[in-house]
Amino acid sequence: MSIRKIQEKFTQALGQHNIPGLRWVLEGFNNYDVQRVKEVGADRAAAEWIVRCGGSIKFNQIAETFEDYNCLVKRTAQLDPRLSQDNVTLETIRAVNASVTGFGCRHFGLTGIKSVYFIKCKNLHDFGLEYMGNHVGGHLKTLHIEECRRITEFGLEHLTKFSALDKLVLRNLKSVHGKEKVQEKLRGALPKTDIQFEV
């Protein structure tokens, strides 16, 4: 194997926080910091979490999409969370090959989130969907989960709490068993939702 290929593999593993012995880094990136939420509000804290883990976010009051942590912090540092005109609402989360975990989903105490995309998030697990269902299931409009290897049929059962969904996309979830039964249950619980079930 060439040095360049080794370097590329290492860079990819580093980006996904997938280095043996450094699991604590992953957990640190997904830590729910109560003090930070108090300082900047739930939306900004959740945005920082997603971008820190390698995803991207969009606020409804700011035209830019943020995928660089330093740019996000620099731009939002100009805002005073005590002023209503400076409060931003997290609208879209796109986590592709990101190191988000189910425990990181404790950040989903969000009231204005509309769309969430989890694609190839190797460390996202069932607890995250349970937490999301309890906190944003009543207003989230789009949820896309694809190639998240730790999501199982037990996690998908929590999707019945997502009563406001217009669109639900489930693709290539290898750890889901009894797919027909899961699909039937979801279609029964979410009759108004456009469900694309390709697991």
CSV table of C-alpha atoms in Angstrom, one decimal:
chain,number,residue,atom,x,y,z
A,1,MET,CA,0.0,0.0,0.0
A,2,SER,CA,1.4,3.4,-1.0
A,3,ILE,CA,2.0,6.1,1.5
A,4,ARG,CA,-0.6,8.3,-0.1
A,5,LYS,CA,-3.3,5.6,0.3
A,6,ILE,CA,-2.3,5.1,4.0
A,7,GLN,CA,-2.5,8.9,4.5
A,8,GLU,CA,-5.9,9.0,2.8
A,9,LYS,CA,-7.2,6.2,5.0
A,10,PHE,CA,-5.8,7.9,8.2
A,11,THR,CA,-7.4,11.2,7.2
A,12,GLN,CA,-10.7,9.6,6.6
A,13,ALA,CA,-10.5,7.7,9.9
A,14,LEU,CA,-9.6,10.9,11.7
A,15,GLY,CA,-12.5,12.8,10.1
A,16,GLN,CA,-14.9,10.1,11.3
A,17,HIS,CA,-13.2,9.8,14.7
A,18,ASN,CA,-12.7,6.1,14.0
A,19,ILE,CA,-9.3,5.5,15.4
A,20,PRO,CA,-8.8,2.6,17.8
A,21,GLY,CA,-8.1,3.7,21.3
A,22,LEU,CA,-9.5,7.2,20.7
A,23,ARG,CA,-13.2,6.5,21.3
A,24,TRP,CA,-13.2,9.2,24.0
A,25,VAL,CA,-12.7,11.8,21.2
A,26,LEU,CA,-16.0,10.6,19.6
A,27,GLU,CA,-17.8,10.8,22.9
A,28,GLY,CA,-16.3,14.3,23.6
A,29,PHE,CA,-17.6,15.6,20.2
A,30,ASN,CA,-21.1,14.3,21.1
A,31,ASN,CA,-21.2,15.6,24.6
A,32,TYR,CA,-24.3,17.5,25.6
A,33,ASP,CA,-22.9,20.6,27.3
A,34,VAL,CA,-25.6,22.1,29.5
A,35,GLN,CA,-23.6,25.2,30.2
A,36,ARG,CA,-23.1,25.9,26.5
A,37,VAL,CA,-26.9,25.5,25.9
A,38,LYS,CA,-27.5,28.1,28.7
A,39,GLU,CA,-25.0,30.5,27.1
A,40,VAL,CA,-26.0,30.4,23.4
A,41,GLY,CA,-29.3,28.5,23.3
A,42,ALA,CA,-30.3,25.0,22.1
A,43,ASP,CA,-30.2,25.8,18.4
A,44,ARG,CA,-26.7,27.2,18.4
A,45,ALA,CA,-25.4,24.5,20.7
A,46,ALA,CA,-26.9,21.8,18.4
A,47,ALA,CA,-25.4,23.5,15.3
A,48,GLU,CA,-22.0,23.5,16.9
A,49,TRP,CA,-22.4,19.8,17.7
A,50,ILE,CA,-23.3,18.8,14.2
A,51,VAL,CA,-20.6,20.8,12.5
A,52,ARG,CA,-18.0,19.7,15.1
A,53,CYS,CA,-18.9,16.1,14.2
A,54,GLY,CA,-18.4,16.7,10.4
A,55,GLY,CA,-21.9,17.6,9.3
A,56,SER,CA,-23.5,20.8,8.0
A,57,ILE,CA,-26.4,23.0,9.2
A,58,LYS,CA,-28.6,25.8,8.0
A,59,PHE,CA,-30.3,28.4,10.2
A,60,ASN,CA,-33.6,30.0,8.9
A,61,GLN,CA,-32.4,33.6,9.6
A,62,ILE,CA,-28.9,33.3,8.0
A,63,ALA,CA,-28.4,32.6,4.3
A,64,GLU,CA,-25.2,30.6,4.6
A,65,THR,CA,-24.9,26.9,5.1
A,66,PHE,CA,-22.2,26.1,7.7
A,67,GLU,CA,-19.9,23.1,7.5
A,68,ASP,CA,-16.8,24.6,9.0
A,69,TYR,CA,-16.8,24.9,12.8
A,70,ASN,CA,-14.6,28.0,12.9
A,71,CYS,CA,-16.8,29.9,10.4
A,72,LEU,CA,-19.9,28.9,12.3
A,73,VAL,CA,-18.6,30.1,15.7
A,74,LYS,CA,-17.1,33.3,14.1
A,75,ARG,CA,-20.5,34.2,12.5
A,76,THR,CA,-22.7,33.4,15.4
A,77,ALA,CA,-20.3,35.0,18.0
A,78,GLN,CA,-21.7,38.3,16.6
A,79,LEU,CA,-25.2,37.4,18.0
A,80,ASP,CA,-26.4,38.1,21.5
A,81,PRO,CA,-28.7,35.2,22.5
A,82,ARG,CA,-30.4,37.5,25.1
A,83,LEU,CA,-31.8,39.6,22.2
A,84,SER,CA,-34.8,38.2,20.3
A,85,GLN,CA,-33.6,39.6,17.0
A,86,ASP,CA,-30.3,37.6,17.5
A,87,ASN,CA,-31.9,34.3,18.2
A,88,VAL,CA,-31.4,31.9,15.4
A,89,THR,CA,-33.5,28.8,14.6
A,90,LEU,CA,-31.8,25.6,13.4
A,91,GLU,CA,-33.7,24.6,10.3
A,92,THR,CA,-31.7,21.9,8.5
A,93,ILE,CA,-29.2,19.3,9.7
A,94,ARG,CA,-27.2,17.3,7.1
A,95,ALA,CA,-24.9,14.7,8.7
A,96,VAL,CA,-23.0,12.8,5.9
A,97,ASN,CA,-20.2,10.6,7.1
A,98,ALA,CA,-20.4,12.5,10.3
A,99,SER,CA,-19.4,11.1,13.7
A,100,VAL,CA,-22.7,11.8,15.4
A,101,THR,CA,-23.9,9.3,18.0
A,102,GLY,CA,-27.3,8.5,19.5
A,103,PHE,CA,-26.1,10.2,22.7
A,104,GLY,CA,-25.3,13.4,20.8
A,105,CYS,CA,-29.0,13.5,19.8
A,106,ARG,CA,-29.7,14.9,23.3
A,107,HIS,CA,-29.1,18.2,21.4
A,108,PHE,CA,-32.5,17.8,19.7
A,109,GLY,CA,-34.4,20.0,22.2
A,110,LEU,CA,-35.2,22.1,19.1
A,111,THR,CA,-38.5,23.8,18.3
A,112,GLY,CA,-38.0,24.9,14.7
A,113,ILE,CA,-36.0,22.1,13.1
A,114,LYS,CA,-37.6,21.0,9.8
A,115,SER,CA,-35.2,18.6,8.0
A,116,VAL,CA,-32.7,16.1,9.3
A,117,TYR,CA,-30.4,13.9,7.1
A,118,PHE,CA,-28.3,11.1,8.6
A,119,ILE,CA,-26.3,9.5,5.8
A,120,LYS,CA,-23.5,7.0,6.5
A,121,CYS,CA,-23.3,7.9,10.2
A,122,LYS,CA,-21.6,4.8,11.4
A,123,ASN,CA,-22.0,5.6,15.1
A,124,LEU,CA,-25.6,6.8,15.2
A,125,HIS,CA,-27.7,4.3,17.1
A,126,ASP,CA,-31.3,3.6,18.2
A,127,PHE,CA,-31.2,5.8,21.3
A,128,GLY,CA,-30.9,8.8,19.1
A,129,LEU,CA,-34.1,8.1,17.2
A,130,GLU,CA,-35.9,7.6,20.5
A,131,TYR,CA,-34.7,10.9,21.9
A,132,MET,CA,-35.5,12.7,18.6
A,133,GLY,CA,-39.0,11.2,18.6
A,134,ASN,CA,-39.7,12.5,22.1
A,135,HIS,CA,-38.5,16.0,21.4
A,136,VAL,CA,-39.0,16.9,17.7
A,137,GLY,CA,-41.4,14.2,16.5
A,138,GLY,CA,-44.3,16.6,16.6
A,139,HIS,CA,-42.8,19.2,14.2
A,140,LEU,CA,-40.0,17.6,12.1
A,141,LYS,CA,-41.1,17.5,8.4
A,142,THR,CA,-38.3,15.5,6.7
A,143,LEU,CA,-36.2,12.7,8.1
A,144,HIS,CA,-33.7,10.8,5.9
A,145,ILE,CA,-31.7,7.9,7.4
A,146,GLU,CA,-29.4,6.0,5.0
A,147,GLU,CA,-26.5,3.5,5.6
A,148,CYS,CA,-26.4,4.0,9.3
A,149,ARG,CA,-25.2,0.5,10.3
A,150,ARG,CA,-26.1,0.7,14.0
A,151,ILE,CA,-29.8,1.6,13.4
A,152,THR,CA,-32.0,-1.5,14.0
A,153,GLU,CA,-35.7,-2.3,13.8
A,154,PHE,CA,-36.0,-1.3,17.5
A,155,GLY,CA,-34.8,2.2,16.7
A,156,LEU,CA,-37.2,2.4,13.7
A,157,GLU,CA,-40.1,1.7,16.1
A,158,HIS,CA,-39.5,5.1,17.6
A,159,LEU,CA,-40.3,6.7,14.2
A,160,THR,CA,-44.0,6.2,15.0
A,161,LYS,CA,-43.6,9.3,17.3
A,162,PHE,CA,-42.8,11.5,14.3
A,163,SER,CA,-46.4,12.5,13.6
A,164,ALA,CA,-45.6,15.7,11.7
A,165,LEU,CA,-43.4,14.0,9.0
A,166,ASP,CA,-44.2,14.8,5.4
A,167,LYS,CA,-41.4,12.7,4.1
A,168,LEU,CA,-39.5,9.7,5.6
A,169,VAL,CA,-36.6,8.1,3.7
A,170,LEU,CA,-35.0,4.9,5.0
A,171,ARG,CA,-32.3,3.4,2.8
A,172,ASN,CA,-29.8,0.6,3.1
A,173,LEU,CA,-30.1,-0.1,6.8
A,174,LYS,CA,-28.3,-3.4,7.1
A,175,SER,CA,-29.0,-4.1,10.8
A,176,VAL,CA,-32.8,-3.9,10.4
A,177,HIS,CA,-34.6,-7.3,10.6
A,178,GLY,CA,-38.2,-8.0,9.9
A,179,LYS,CA,-38.4,-5.2,7.3
A,180,GLU,CA,-41.9,-6.0,6.1
A,181,LYS,CA,-43.3,-5.8,9.7
A,182,VAL,CA,-41.4,-2.6,10.4
A,183,GLN,CA,-42.7,-1.0,7.2
A,184,GLU,CA,-46.3,-2.1,7.9
A,185,LYS,CA,-46.1,-0.6,11.4
A,186,LEU,CA,-44.7,2.7,10.1
A,187,ARG,CA,-47.3,3.0,7.3
A,188,GLY,CA,-50.1,2.4,9.8
A,189,ALA,CA,-48.7,4.9,12.4
A,190,LEU,CA,-47.9,7.6,9.8
A,191,PRO,CA,-50.6,7.4,7.1
A,192,LYS,CA,-50.0,11.0,5.8
A,193,THR,CA,-46.3,10.6,5.5
A,194,ASP,CA,-44.6,9.8,2.1
A,195,ILE,CA,-42.4,6.8,3.2
A,196,GLN,CA,-39.6,5.6,1.0
A,197,PHE,CA,-38.6,2.3,2.6
A,198,GLU,CA,-35.6,0.8,0.8
A,199,VAL,CA,-33.8,-1.1,3.5
